[in-house]
Amino acid sequence: MRVTVVSRSGREIVKGGVELPGSATVADLQEAIHKRTKKFYPSRQRLTLPLPPGSKERPVVLNYKKRLEDYCDGNQETITVVFKDLGPQVSYRTLFFFEYLGPLVLYPVFYYFPVYQFFGYKGKRVIHPVQTYALYYWCFHYFKRIMETFFVHRFSHATSPLLNVFRNCAYYWTFGCYIAYYVNHPLYTPVSDLQMKIGFAFGLICQVSNLYCHLLLKNLRSPDGSGGYQIPRGFLFNIVTCANYTTEIYQWLGFNIATQTIAGYIFLVVATLIMTNWALAKHRRLKKLFDGKDGRPKYPRRWLILPPFL
């Protein structure tokens, strides 16, 4: 089988094409392209079928597990594929590890070290109990997230663009320093003892619930990340589509009830907006896939992300 590999502009990426056996898979083609070009390793490649001129449809993306002959449309001798360079890639575990490592390391700096001297504060600092509990809560959260990254999450996509590391780290690290600065400030005024206990207790319940939601999602996929989209069921997923986002949002609400800083609430609002957009996309996708037609199950009626508001 001869495979012609072209760019979206029609330029040939691999001169002369690639010769492969009839039983070759898309993964074999990706390896062959990498061998010929040296630069474009498999996870950096996106291969699609060419579209007719003027077509506005989305191209068919080749699945690396399928055979090339599945895409030949009756011609088993030749096939043309369109190549797109996705740019440098990193694994999702690498991405998540670094974005969570920053807040885990930076927050304690504001608690343990005299950083406020560099901001002009020369007085003696008194550490309130709520600041200590906030440190434990914060570090538990991000340590949990790192452990989930390596031992719980199963990713449907192996890699992410390298630029996402810098973008995500900027988001998490900046907010980590922003919140830590105000919660640990020498002039910080703590809330009442009762409010602190209610906030942290509620937040910890949500943190544990969030872990359980992630375990339920883990079981929807096989260890290699395959399994496609399935209807999540059990626990809070019986009433809300994205229970993992719901518990994530409410655990930060608990943190803010206990600490009461503008920085913390700004982070809560931004995170809620981001996760709501993700939840909207996932909710629409699941309702479209599970429409109750042709033997497919019908997606049950559920809250989207934030009962009882959305």
PDB file of C-alpha atoms in Angstrom:
ATOM      1  CA  MET A   1       0.000   0.000   0.000  1.00  0.00           C
ATOM      2  CA  ARG A   2       1.287   3.434  -0.952  1.00  0.00           C
ATOM      3  CA  VAL A   3       0.395   6.329   1.323  1.00  0.00           C
ATOM      4  CA  THR A   4       0.751   9.894   0.120  1.00  0.00           C
ATOM      5  CA  VAL A   5       1.246  12.339   2.979  1.00  0.00           C
ATOM      6  CA  VAL A   6       0.455  15.966   2.200  1.00  0.00           C
ATOM      7  CA  SER A   7      -0.044  19.191   4.139  1.00  0.00           C
ATOM      8  CA  ARG A   8      -3.326  21.093   4.115  1.00  0.00           C
ATOM      9  CA  SER A   9      -1.919  23.231   1.312  1.00  0.00           C
ATOM     10  CA  GLY A  10      -1.198  20.097  -0.743  1.00  0.00           C
ATOM     11  CA  ARG A  11       2.581  20.079  -0.274  1.00  0.00           C
ATOM     12  CA  GLU A  12       4.047  16.606   0.008  1.00  0.00           C
ATOM     13  CA  ILE A  13       5.421  16.021   3.492  1.00  0.00           C
ATOM     14  CA  VAL A  14       7.185  12.736   2.739  1.00  0.00           C
ATOM     15  CA  LYS A  15       8.755  12.767  -0.705  1.00  0.00           C
ATOM     16  CA  GLY A  16       7.632   9.794  -2.763  1.00  0.00           C
ATOM     17  CA  GLY A  17       5.105   8.686  -0.163  1.00  0.00           C
ATOM     18  CA  VAL A  18       5.317   5.756   2.228  1.00  0.00           C
ATOM     19  CA  GLU A  19       5.148   2.057   1.328  1.00  0.00           C
ATOM     20  CA  LEU A  20       3.410  -0.095   3.917  1.00  0.00           C
ATOM     21  CA  PRO A  21       1.962  -3.626   3.987  1.00  0.00           C
ATOM     22  CA  GLY A  22      -1.768  -4.003   3.497  1.00  0.00           C
ATOM     23  CA  SER A  23      -2.288  -4.871   7.161  1.00  0.00           C
ATOM     24  CA  ALA A  24      -0.575  -1.696   8.411  1.00  0.00           C
ATOM     25  CA  THR A  25      -2.242   0.445  11.036  1.00  0.00           C
ATOM     26  CA  VAL A  26      -2.349   4.213  11.354  1.00  0.00           C
ATOM     27  CA  ALA A  27       0.220   3.865  14.148  1.00  0.00           C
ATOM     28  CA  ASP A  28       2.556   2.106  11.672  1.00  0.00           C
ATOM     29  CA  LEU A  29       2.135   5.030   9.297  1.00  0.00           C
ATOM     30  CA  GLN A  30       2.944   7.505  12.038  1.00  0.00           C
ATOM     31  CA  GLU A  31       6.109   5.597  12.886  1.00  0.00           C
ATOM     32  CA  ALA A  32       7.070   5.555   9.212  1.00  0.00           C
ATOM     33  CA  ILE A  33       6.543   9.315   8.934  1.00  0.00           C
ATOM     34  CA  HIS A  34       8.685   9.844  12.023  1.00  0.00           C
ATOM     35  CA  LYS A  35      11.414   7.645  10.594  1.00  0.00           C
ATOM     36  CA  ARG A  36      11.451   9.579   7.329  1.00  0.00           C
ATOM     37  CA  THR A  37      11.154  13.104   8.761  1.00  0.00           C
ATOM     38  CA  LYS A  38      13.021  12.595  12.098  1.00  0.00           C
ATOM     39  CA  LYS A  39      11.202  15.604  13.569  1.00  0.00           C
ATOM     40  CA  PHE A  40       7.541  14.635  13.683  1.00  0.00           C
ATOM     41  CA  TYR A  41       7.181  11.933  16.343  1.00  0.00           C
ATOM     42  CA  PRO A  42       3.777  10.154  16.440  1.00  0.00           C
ATOM     43  CA  SER A  43       2.127  12.191  19.203  1.00  0.00           C
ATOM     44  CA  ARG A  44       3.002  15.344  17.257  1.00  0.00           C
ATOM     45  CA  GLN A  45       1.088  14.168  14.198  1.00  0.00           C
ATOM     46  CA  ARG A  46      -2.565  14.677  13.323  1.00  0.00           C
ATOM     47  CA  LEU A  47      -3.637  12.684  10.267  1.00  0.00           C
ATOM     48  CA  THR A  48      -6.970  13.222   8.522  1.00  0.00           C
ATOM     49  CA  LEU A  49      -8.658  12.248   5.281  1.00  0.00           C
ATOM     50  CA  PRO A  50      -8.696  14.950   2.576  1.00  0.00           C
ATOM     51  CA  LEU A  51     -11.935  16.860   2.048  1.00  0.00           C
ATOM     52  CA  PRO A  52     -13.424  17.798  -1.338  1.00  0.00           C
ATOM     53  CA  PRO A  53     -12.646  21.389  -2.425  1.00  0.00           C
ATOM     54  CA  GLY A  54     -15.029  23.873  -0.808  1.00  0.00           C
ATOM     55  CA  SER A  55     -16.296  21.412   1.790  1.00  0.00           C
ATOM     56  CA  LYS A  56     -17.055  22.888   5.205  1.00  0.00           C
ATOM     57  CA  GLU A  57     -17.358  19.547   6.978  1.00  0.00           C
ATOM     58  CA  ARG A  58     -14.908  18.513   9.652  1.00  0.00           C
ATOM     59  CA  PRO A  59     -12.264  16.080   8.365  1.00  0.00           C
ATOM     60  CA  VAL A  60     -12.147  12.485   9.595  1.00  0.00           C
ATOM     61  CA  VAL A  61      -9.281  12.061  12.041  1.00  0.00           C
ATOM     62  CA  LEU A  62      -7.439   8.752  11.637  1.00  0.00           C
ATOM     63  CA  ASN A  63      -7.484   6.567  14.732  1.00  0.00           C
ATOM     64  CA  TYR A  64      -4.011   5.195  15.438  1.00  0.00           C
ATOM     65  CA  LYS A  65      -5.468   1.800  16.414  1.00  0.00           C
ATOM     66  CA  LYS A  66      -7.300   1.215  13.120  1.00  0.00           C
ATOM     67  CA  ARG A  67      -5.935  -0.249   9.921  1.00  0.00           C
ATOM     68  CA  LEU A  68      -5.246   2.028   6.990  1.00  0.00           C
ATOM     69  CA  GLU A  69      -7.403  -0.142   4.768  1.00  0.00           C
ATOM     70  CA  ASP A  70     -10.401   0.916   6.869  1.00  0.00           C
ATOM     71  CA  TYR A  71     -10.010   4.401   5.376  1.00  0.00           C
ATOM     72  CA  CYS A  72      -9.302   3.385   1.765  1.00  0.00           C
ATOM     73  CA  ASP A  73     -12.912   3.626   0.517  1.00  0.00           C
ATOM     74  CA  GLY A  74     -12.624   0.599  -1.751  1.00  0.00           C
ATOM     75  CA  ASN A  75      -9.117   1.293  -3.066  1.00  0.00           C
ATOM     76  CA  GLN A  76      -6.710  -0.969  -1.212  1.00  0.00           C
ATOM     77  CA  GLU A  77      -3.602   0.144  -3.105  1.00  0.00           C
ATOM     78  CA  THR A  78      -3.287   3.875  -2.405  1.00  0.00           C
ATOM     79  CA  ILE A  79      -4.476   6.420   0.111  1.00  0.00           C
ATOM     80  CA  THR A  80      -3.817  10.108   0.659  1.00  0.00           C
ATOM     81  CA  VAL A  81      -3.737  11.547   4.155  1.00  0.00           C
ATOM     82  CA  VAL A  82      -3.462  15.143   5.303  1.00  0.00           C
ATOM     83  CA  PHE A  83      -0.747  15.849   7.864  1.00  0.00           C
ATOM     84  CA  LYS A  84      -0.816  18.546  10.531  1.00  0.00           C
ATOM     85  CA  ASP A  85       2.046  19.278  12.893  1.00  0.00           C
ATOM     86  CA  LEU A  86       0.623  19.665  16.410  1.00  0.00           C
ATOM     87  CA  GLY A  87       3.884  21.128  17.674  1.00  0.00           C
ATOM     88  CA  PRO A  88       6.014  19.921  20.603  1.00  0.00           C
ATOM     89  CA  GLN A  89       4.035  17.706  22.962  1.00  0.00           C
ATOM     90  CA  VAL A  90       4.261  16.644  26.607  1.00  0.00           C
ATOM     91  CA  SER A  91       2.376  13.948  28.452  1.00  0.00           C
ATOM     92  CA  TYR A  92      -0.671  15.019  30.436  1.00  0.00           C
ATOM     93  CA  ARG A  93       0.950  13.679  33.589  1.00  0.00           C
ATOM     94  CA  THR A  94       3.898  16.008  33.053  1.00  0.00           C
ATOM     95  CA  LEU A  95       1.546  18.929  32.415  1.00  0.00           C
ATOM     96  CA  PHE A  96      -0.559  18.296  35.530  1.00  0.00           C
ATOM     97  CA  PHE A  97       2.451  17.591  37.736  1.00  0.00           C
ATOM     98  CA  PHE A  98       4.089  20.946  37.049  1.00  0.00           C
ATOM     99  CA  GLU A  99       0.892  23.001  37.229  1.00  0.00           C
ATOM    100  CA  TYR A 100       0.066  21.509  40.645  1.00  0.00           C
ATOM    101  CA  LEU A 101       3.637  21.500  41.959  1.00  0.00           C
ATOM    102  CA  GLY A 102       3.854  25.294  41.850  1.00  0.00           C
ATOM    103  CA  PRO A 103       0.979  26.032  44.267  1.00  0.00           C
ATOM    104  CA  LEU A 104       2.087  23.173  46.525  1.00  0.00           C
ATOM    105  CA  VAL A 105       5.588  24.630  46.879  1.00  0.00           C
ATOM    106  CA  LEU A 106       4.899  28.368  46.681  1.00  0.00           C
ATOM    107  CA  TYR A 107       2.073  28.640  49.220  1.00  0.00           C
ATOM    108  CA  PRO A 108       4.179  27.419  52.197  1.00  0.00           C
ATOM    109  CA  VAL A 109       6.856  30.004  51.319  1.00  0.00           C
ATOM    110  CA  PHE A 110       4.457  32.772  52.387  1.00  0.00           C
ATOM    111  CA  TYR A 111       3.638  30.892  55.599  1.00  0.00           C
ATOM    112  CA  TYR A 112       7.110  29.836  56.749  1.00  0.00           C
ATOM    113  CA  PHE A 113       9.471  32.534  55.466  1.00  0.00           C
ATOM    114  CA  PRO A 114       9.657  36.296  56.209  1.00  0.00           C
ATOM    115  CA  VAL A 115       8.696  37.298  52.667  1.00  0.00           C
ATOM    116  CA  TYR A 116       6.584  40.221  53.858  1.00  0.00           C
ATOM    117  CA  GLN A 117       9.738  42.117  54.794  1.00  0.00           C
ATOM    118  CA  PHE A 118      10.323  42.521  51.064  1.00  0.00           C
ATOM    119  CA  PHE A 119       6.893  44.177  50.811  1.00  0.00           C
ATOM    120  CA  GLY A 120       7.725  46.793  53.451  1.00  0.00           C
ATOM    121  CA  TYR A 121       6.200  45.142  56.539  1.00  0.00           C
ATOM    122  CA  LYS A 122       8.681  45.248  59.441  1.00  0.00           C
ATOM    123  CA  GLY A 123       6.464  44.379  62.404  1.00  0.00           C
ATOM    124  CA  LYS A 124       6.235  41.094  64.277  1.00  0.00           C
ATOM    125  CA  ARG A 125       4.023  38.550  62.592  1.00  0.00           C
ATOM    126  CA  VAL A 126       1.421  36.613  64.563  1.00  0.00           C
ATOM    127  CA  ILE A 127       0.199  33.382  62.947  1.00  0.00           C
ATOM    128  CA  HIS A 128      -3.496  32.685  63.547  1.00  0.00           C
ATOM    129  CA  PRO A 129      -4.832  29.105  63.731  1.00  0.00           C
ATOM    130  CA  VAL A 130      -6.903  29.616  60.568  1.00  0.00           C
ATOM    131  CA  GLN A 131      -3.721  30.403  58.634  1.00  0.00           C
ATOM    132  CA  THR A 132      -2.164  27.127  59.778  1.00  0.00           C
ATOM    133  CA  TYR A 133      -5.281  25.119  58.924  1.00  0.00           C
ATOM    134  CA  ALA A 134      -5.469  26.875  55.543  1.00  0.00           C
ATOM    135  CA  LEU A 135      -1.898  25.760  54.838  1.00  0.00           C
ATOM    136  CA  TYR A 136      -2.765  22.130  55.653  1.00  0.00           C
ATOM    137  CA  TYR A 137      -5.943  22.323  53.570  1.00  0.00           C
ATOM    138  CA  TRP A 138      -4.156  23.857  50.595  1.00  0.00           C
ATOM    139  CA  CYS A 139      -1.243  21.408  50.623  1.00  0.00           C
ATOM    140  CA  PHE A 140      -3.578  18.427  51.049  1.00  0.00           C
ATOM    141  CA  HIS A 141      -5.548  19.558  48.006  1.00  0.00           C
ATOM    142  CA  TYR A 142      -2.587  19.893  45.666  1.00  0.00           C
ATOM    143  CA  PHE A 143      -0.832  16.800  46.988  1.00  0.00           C
ATOM    144  CA  LYS A 144      -4.078  14.911  46.310  1.00  0.00           C
ATOM    145  CA  ARG A 145      -4.185  16.316  42.791  1.00  0.00           C
ATOM    146  CA  ILE A 146      -0.636  15.164  42.063  1.00  0.00           C
ATOM    147  CA  MET A 147      -1.343  11.686  43.428  1.00  0.00           C
ATOM    148  CA  GLU A 148      -4.506  11.495  41.324  1.00  0.00           C
ATOM    149  CA  THR A 149      -2.500  12.489  38.258  1.00  0.00           C
ATOM    150  CA  PHE A 150      -0.197   9.488  38.615  1.00  0.00           C
ATOM    151  CA  PHE A 151      -2.458   6.874  40.194  1.00  0.00           C
ATOM    152  CA  VAL A 152      -6.089   7.699  39.355  1.00  0.00           C
ATOM    153  CA  HIS A 153      -6.597   9.637  36.131  1.00  0.00           C
ATOM    154  CA  ARG A 154      -6.752   7.813  32.816  1.00  0.00           C
ATOM    155  CA  PHE A 155      -6.253  10.073  29.824  1.00  0.00           C
ATOM    156  CA  SER A 156      -7.996   9.616  26.478  1.00  0.00           C
ATOM    157  CA  HIS A 157      -5.245  11.693  24.822  1.00  0.00           C
ATOM    158  CA  ALA A 158      -1.635  10.821  25.551  1.00  0.00           C
ATOM    159  CA  THR A 159      -0.164  14.282  25.125  1.00  0.00           C
ATOM    160  CA  SER A 160      -0.847  18.003  25.233  1.00  0.00           C
ATOM    161  CA  PRO A 161       0.904  20.906  23.446  1.00  0.00           C
ATOM    162  CA  LEU A 162       4.018  22.073  25.272  1.00  0.00           C
ATOM    163  CA  LEU A 163       2.708  25.652  25.370  1.00  0.00           C
ATOM    164  CA  ASN A 164      -0.092  24.493  27.670  1.00  0.00           C
ATOM    165  CA  VAL A 165       2.511  23.846  30.374  1.00  0.00           C
ATOM    166  CA  PHE A 166       3.460  27.531  30.439  1.00  0.00           C
ATOM    167  CA  ARG A 167      -0.150  28.703  30.223  1.00  0.00           C
ATOM    168  CA  ASN A 168      -1.437  26.390  32.969  1.00  0.00           C
ATOM    169  CA  CYS A 169       1.539  27.020  35.239  1.00  0.00           C
ATOM    170  CA  ALA A 170       1.044  30.774  34.866  1.00  0.00           C
ATOM    171  CA  TYR A 171      -2.586  30.350  35.939  1.00  0.00           C
ATOM    172  CA  TYR A 172      -2.039  28.053  38.925  1.00  0.00           C
ATOM    173  CA  TRP A 173       1.232  29.518  40.160  1.00  0.00           C
ATOM    174  CA  THR A 174       0.035  33.124  39.951  1.00  0.00           C
ATOM    175  CA  PHE A 175      -3.209  32.433  41.778  1.00  0.00           C
ATOM    176  CA  GLY A 176      -1.312  30.337  44.334  1.00  0.00           C
ATOM    177  CA  CYS A 177       0.944  33.266  45.198  1.00  0.00           C
ATOM    178  CA  TYR A 178      -1.936  35.742  45.061  1.00  0.00           C
ATOM    179  CA  ILE A 179      -4.049  33.815  47.570  1.00  0.00           C
ATOM    180  CA  ALA A 180      -1.113  32.844  49.783  1.00  0.00           C
ATOM    181  CA  TYR A 181      -0.021  36.477  50.048  1.00  0.00           C
ATOM    182  CA  TYR A 182      -3.352  37.606  51.501  1.00  0.00           C
ATOM    183  CA  VAL A 183      -4.212  34.580  53.647  1.00  0.00           C
ATOM    184  CA  ASN A 184      -0.796  34.631  55.352  1.00  0.00           C
ATOM    185  CA  HIS A 185      -0.424  38.409  55.551  1.00  0.00           C
ATOM    186  CA  PRO A 186       0.601  39.795  58.979  1.00  0.00           C
ATOM    187  CA  LEU A 187      -2.424  42.128  58.900  1.00  0.00           C
ATOM    188  CA  TYR A 188      -4.845  39.329  58.065  1.00  0.00           C
ATOM    189  CA  THR A 189      -8.015  39.373  60.183  1.00  0.00           C
ATOM    190  CA  PRO A 190      -9.377  35.877  60.882  1.00  0.00           C
ATOM    191  CA  VAL A 191     -13.049  34.937  60.805  1.00  0.00           C
ATOM    192  CA  SER A 192     -14.849  33.521  63.814  1.00  0.00           C
ATOM    193  CA  ASP A 193     -13.839  30.108  65.077  1.00  0.00           C
ATOM    194  CA  LEU A 194     -17.258  28.675  64.172  1.00  0.00           C
ATOM    195  CA  GLN A 195     -17.117  30.006  60.609  1.00  0.00           C
ATOM    196  CA  MET A 196     -13.621  28.616  60.185  1.00  0.00           C
ATOM    197  CA  LYS A 197     -14.694  25.150  61.322  1.00  0.00           C
ATOM    198  CA  ILE A 198     -17.783  25.139  59.116  1.00  0.00           C
ATOM    199  CA  GLY A 199     -15.780  26.235  56.057  1.00  0.00           C
ATOM    200  CA  PHE A 200     -12.964  23.741  56.428  1.00  0.00           C
ATOM    201  CA  ALA A 201     -15.303  20.873  57.385  1.00  0.00           C
ATOM    202  CA  PHE A 202     -17.488  21.512  54.337  1.00  0.00           C
ATOM    203  CA  GLY A 203     -14.422  21.864  52.120  1.00  0.00           C
ATOM    204  CA  LEU A 204     -12.861  18.617  53.329  1.00  0.00           C
ATOM    205  CA  ILE A 205     -16.090  16.721  52.697  1.00  0.00           C
ATOM    206  CA  CYS A 206     -16.028  18.085  49.150  1.00  0.00           C
ATOM    207  CA  GLN A 207     -12.358  17.156  48.715  1.00  0.00           C
ATOM    208  CA  VAL A 208     -13.030  13.549  49.678  1.00  0.00           C
ATOM    209  CA  SER A 209     -16.129  13.529  47.463  1.00  0.00           C
ATOM    210  CA  ASN A 210     -14.035  14.891  44.604  1.00  0.00           C
ATOM    211  CA  LEU A 211     -11.582  12.019  44.993  1.00  0.00           C
ATOM    212  CA  TYR A 212     -14.439   9.509  44.906  1.00  0.00           C
ATOM    213  CA  CYS A 213     -15.820  11.147  41.743  1.00  0.00           C
ATOM    214  CA  HIS A 214     -12.436  10.756  40.090  1.00  0.00           C
ATOM    215  CA  LEU A 215     -12.327   7.088  41.064  1.00  0.00           C
ATOM    216  CA  LEU A 216     -15.743   6.568  39.455  1.00  0.00           C
ATOM    217  CA  LEU A 217     -14.555   8.287  36.263  1.00  0.00           C
ATOM    218  CA  LYS A 218     -11.416   6.162  36.268  1.00  0.00           C
ATOM    219  CA  ASN A 219     -13.502   3.003  36.032  1.00  0.00           C
ATOM    220  CA  LEU A 220     -15.165   4.259  32.835  1.00  0.00           C
ATOM    221  CA  ARG A 221     -11.892   3.808  30.941  1.00  0.00           C
ATOM    222  CA  SER A 222      -9.447   0.955  30.518  1.00  0.00           C
ATOM    223  CA  PRO A 223      -5.847   1.421  31.743  1.00  0.00           C
ATOM    224  CA  ASP A 224      -4.711   2.599  28.286  1.00  0.00           C
ATOM    225  CA  GLY A 225      -7.294   5.399  28.323  1.00  0.00           C
ATOM    226  CA  SER A 226      -9.655   3.793  25.811  1.00  0.00           C
ATOM    227  CA  GLY A 227     -13.341   3.172  26.345  1.00  0.00           C
ATOM    228  CA  GLY A 228     -14.841   6.191  24.653  1.00  0.00           C
ATOM    229  CA  TYR A 229     -17.600   8.272  26.187  1.00  0.00           C
ATOM    230  CA  GLN A 230     -19.872   6.569  28.678  1.00  0.00           C
ATOM    231  CA  ILE A 231     -22.626   7.789  30.958  1.00  0.00           C
ATOM    232  CA  PRO A 232     -21.109   8.292  34.422  1.00  0.00           C
ATOM    233  CA  ARG A 233     -23.250   6.787  37.141  1.00  0.00           C
ATOM    234  CA  GLY A 234     -23.210   6.477  40.898  1.00  0.00           C
ATOM    235  CA  PHE A 235     -22.861   8.863  43.818  1.00  0.00           C
ATOM    236  CA  LEU A 236     -23.359  12.520  42.777  1.00  0.00           C
ATOM    237  CA  PHE A 237     -23.242  11.590  39.092  1.00  0.00           C
ATOM    238  CA  ASN A 238     -26.823  10.389  39.471  1.00  0.00           C
ATOM    239  CA  ILE A 239     -27.970  13.994  39.880  1.00  0.00           C
ATOM    240  CA  VAL A 240     -25.309  16.111  38.142  1.00  0.00           C
ATOM    241  CA  THR A 241     -23.385  15.603  34.887  1.00  0.00           C
ATOM    242  CA  CYS A 242     -20.017  16.904  36.087  1.00  0.00           C
ATOM    243  CA  ALA A 243     -19.949  15.973  39.762  1.00  0.00           C
ATOM    244  CA  ASN A 244     -16.149  16.183  39.724  1.00  0.00           C
ATOM    245  CA  TYR A 245     -16.345  19.881  38.801  1.00  0.00           C
ATOM    246  CA  THR A 246     -19.158  20.467  41.288  1.00  0.00           C
ATOM    247  CA  THR A 247     -17.140  19.115  44.214  1.00  0.00           C
ATOM    248  CA  GLU A 248     -14.051  21.005  43.002  1.00  0.00           C
ATOM    249  CA  ILE A 249     -15.952  24.305  43.057  1.00  0.00           C
ATOM    250  CA  TYR A 250     -17.597  23.694  46.424  1.00  0.00           C
ATOM    251  CA  GLN A 251     -14.325  22.667  48.063  1.00  0.00           C
ATOM    252  CA  TRP A 252     -12.910  26.097  47.178  1.00  0.00           C
ATOM    253  CA  LEU A 253     -16.096  27.683  48.464  1.00  0.00           C
ATOM    254  CA  GLY A 254     -15.417  25.950  51.785  1.00  0.00           C
ATOM    255  CA  PHE A 255     -11.845  27.255  51.786  1.00  0.00           C
ATOM    256  CA  ASN A 256     -13.100  30.799  51.186  1.00  0.00           C
ATOM    257  CA  ILE A 257     -15.771  30.585  53.860  1.00  0.00           C
ATOM    258  CA  ALA A 258     -13.000  29.716  56.315  1.00  0.00           C
ATOM    259  CA  THR A 259     -10.436  32.275  55.127  1.00  0.00           C
ATOM    260  CA  GLN A 260     -12.489  35.149  53.633  1.00  0.00           C
ATOM    261  CA  THR A 261     -10.121  36.893  51.201  1.00  0.00           C
ATOM    262  CA  ILE A 262     -10.937  38.754  48.010  1.00  0.00           C
ATOM    263  CA  ALA A 263      -8.107  36.878  46.259  1.00  0.00           C
ATOM    264  CA  GLY A 264      -9.681  33.543  47.159  1.00  0.00           C
ATOM    265  CA  TYR A 265     -13.114  34.555  45.878  1.00  0.00           C
ATOM    266  CA  ILE A 266     -11.664  35.895  42.628  1.00  0.00           C
ATOM    267  CA  PHE A 267     -10.010  32.503  42.106  1.00  0.00           C
ATOM    268  CA  LEU A 268     -13.310  30.780  42.894  1.00  0.00           C
ATOM    269  CA  VAL A 269     -15.194  32.865  40.317  1.00  0.00           C
ATOM    270  CA  VAL A 270     -12.578  32.342  37.590  1.00  0.00           C
ATOM    271  CA  ALA A 271     -12.358  28.595  38.259  1.00  0.00           C
ATOM    272  CA  THR A 272     -16.159  28.307  38.265  1.00  0.00           C
ATOM    273  CA  LEU A 273     -16.424  30.036  34.877  1.00  0.00           C
ATOM    274  CA  ILE A 274     -13.755  27.764  33.376  1.00  0.00           C
ATOM    275  CA  MET A 275     -15.266  24.556  34.723  1.00  0.00           C
ATOM    276  CA  THR A 276     -18.769  25.630  33.733  1.00  0.00           C
ATOM    277  CA  ASN A 277     -17.619  25.981  30.125  1.00  0.00           C
ATOM    278  CA  TRP A 278     -16.081  22.499  30.299  1.00  0.00           C
ATOM    279  CA  ALA A 279     -19.270  21.127  31.837  1.00  0.00           C
ATOM    280  CA  LEU A 280     -21.445  22.724  29.139  1.00  0.00           C
ATOM    281  CA  ALA A 281     -19.356  21.086  26.412  1.00  0.00           C
ATOM    282  CA  LYS A 282     -19.406  17.696  28.117  1.00  0.00           C
ATOM    283  CA  HIS A 283     -23.141  17.875  28.838  1.00  0.00           C
ATOM    284  CA  ARG A 284     -23.930  18.682  25.194  1.00  0.00           C
ATOM    285  CA  ARG A 285     -21.627  15.915  23.979  1.00  0.00           C
ATOM    286  CA  LEU A 286     -23.161  13.259  26.221  1.00  0.00           C
ATOM    287  CA  LYS A 287     -26.721  14.275  25.302  1.00  0.00           C
ATOM    288  CA  LYS A 288     -25.810  14.120  21.614  1.00  0.00           C
ATOM    289  CA  LEU A 289     -24.106  10.719  21.885  1.00  0.00           C
ATOM    290  CA  PHE A 290     -26.804   9.172  24.073  1.00  0.00           C
ATOM    291  CA  ASP A 291     -29.948  10.398  22.327  1.00  0.00           C
ATOM    292  CA  GLY A 292     -32.059   7.263  22.807  1.00  0.00           C
ATOM    293  CA  LYS A 293     -32.094   6.482  19.058  1.00  0.00           C
ATOM    294  CA  ASP A 294     -31.017   3.316  17.199  1.00  0.00           C
ATOM    295  CA  GLY A 295     -30.649   1.368  20.417  1.00  0.00           C
ATOM    296  CA  ARG A 296     -28.489   3.947  22.155  1.00  0.00           C
ATOM    297  CA  PRO A 297     -29.391   4.759  25.772  1.00  0.00           C
ATOM    298  CA  LYS A 298     -30.923   8.138  26.474  1.00  0.00           C
ATOM    299  CA  TYR A 299     -28.958  10.467  28.665  1.00  0.00           C
ATOM    300  CA  PRO A 300     -30.907  10.989  31.909  1.00  0.00           C
ATOM    301  CA  ARG A 301     -32.150  14.375  33.065  1.00  0.00           C
ATOM    302  CA  ARG A 302     -29.518  15.881  35.353  1.00  0.00           C
ATOM    303  CA  TRP A 303     -28.220  19.160  36.704  1.00  0.00           C
ATOM    304  CA  LEU A 304     -25.324  20.477  34.678  1.00  0.00           C
ATOM    305  CA  ILE A 305     -22.729  21.421  37.274  1.00  0.00           C
ATOM    306  CA  LEU A 306     -23.998  23.545  40.166  1.00  0.00           C
ATOM    307  CA  PRO A 307     -27.198  22.317  41.790  1.00  0.00           C
ATOM    308  CA  PRO A 308     -29.562  24.046  42.319  1.00  0.00           C
ATOM    309  CA  PHE A 309     -28.415  26.890  40.048  1.00  0.00           C
ATOM    310  CA  LEU A 310     -27.280  25.268  36.806  1.00  0.00           C
TER     311      LEU A 310
END
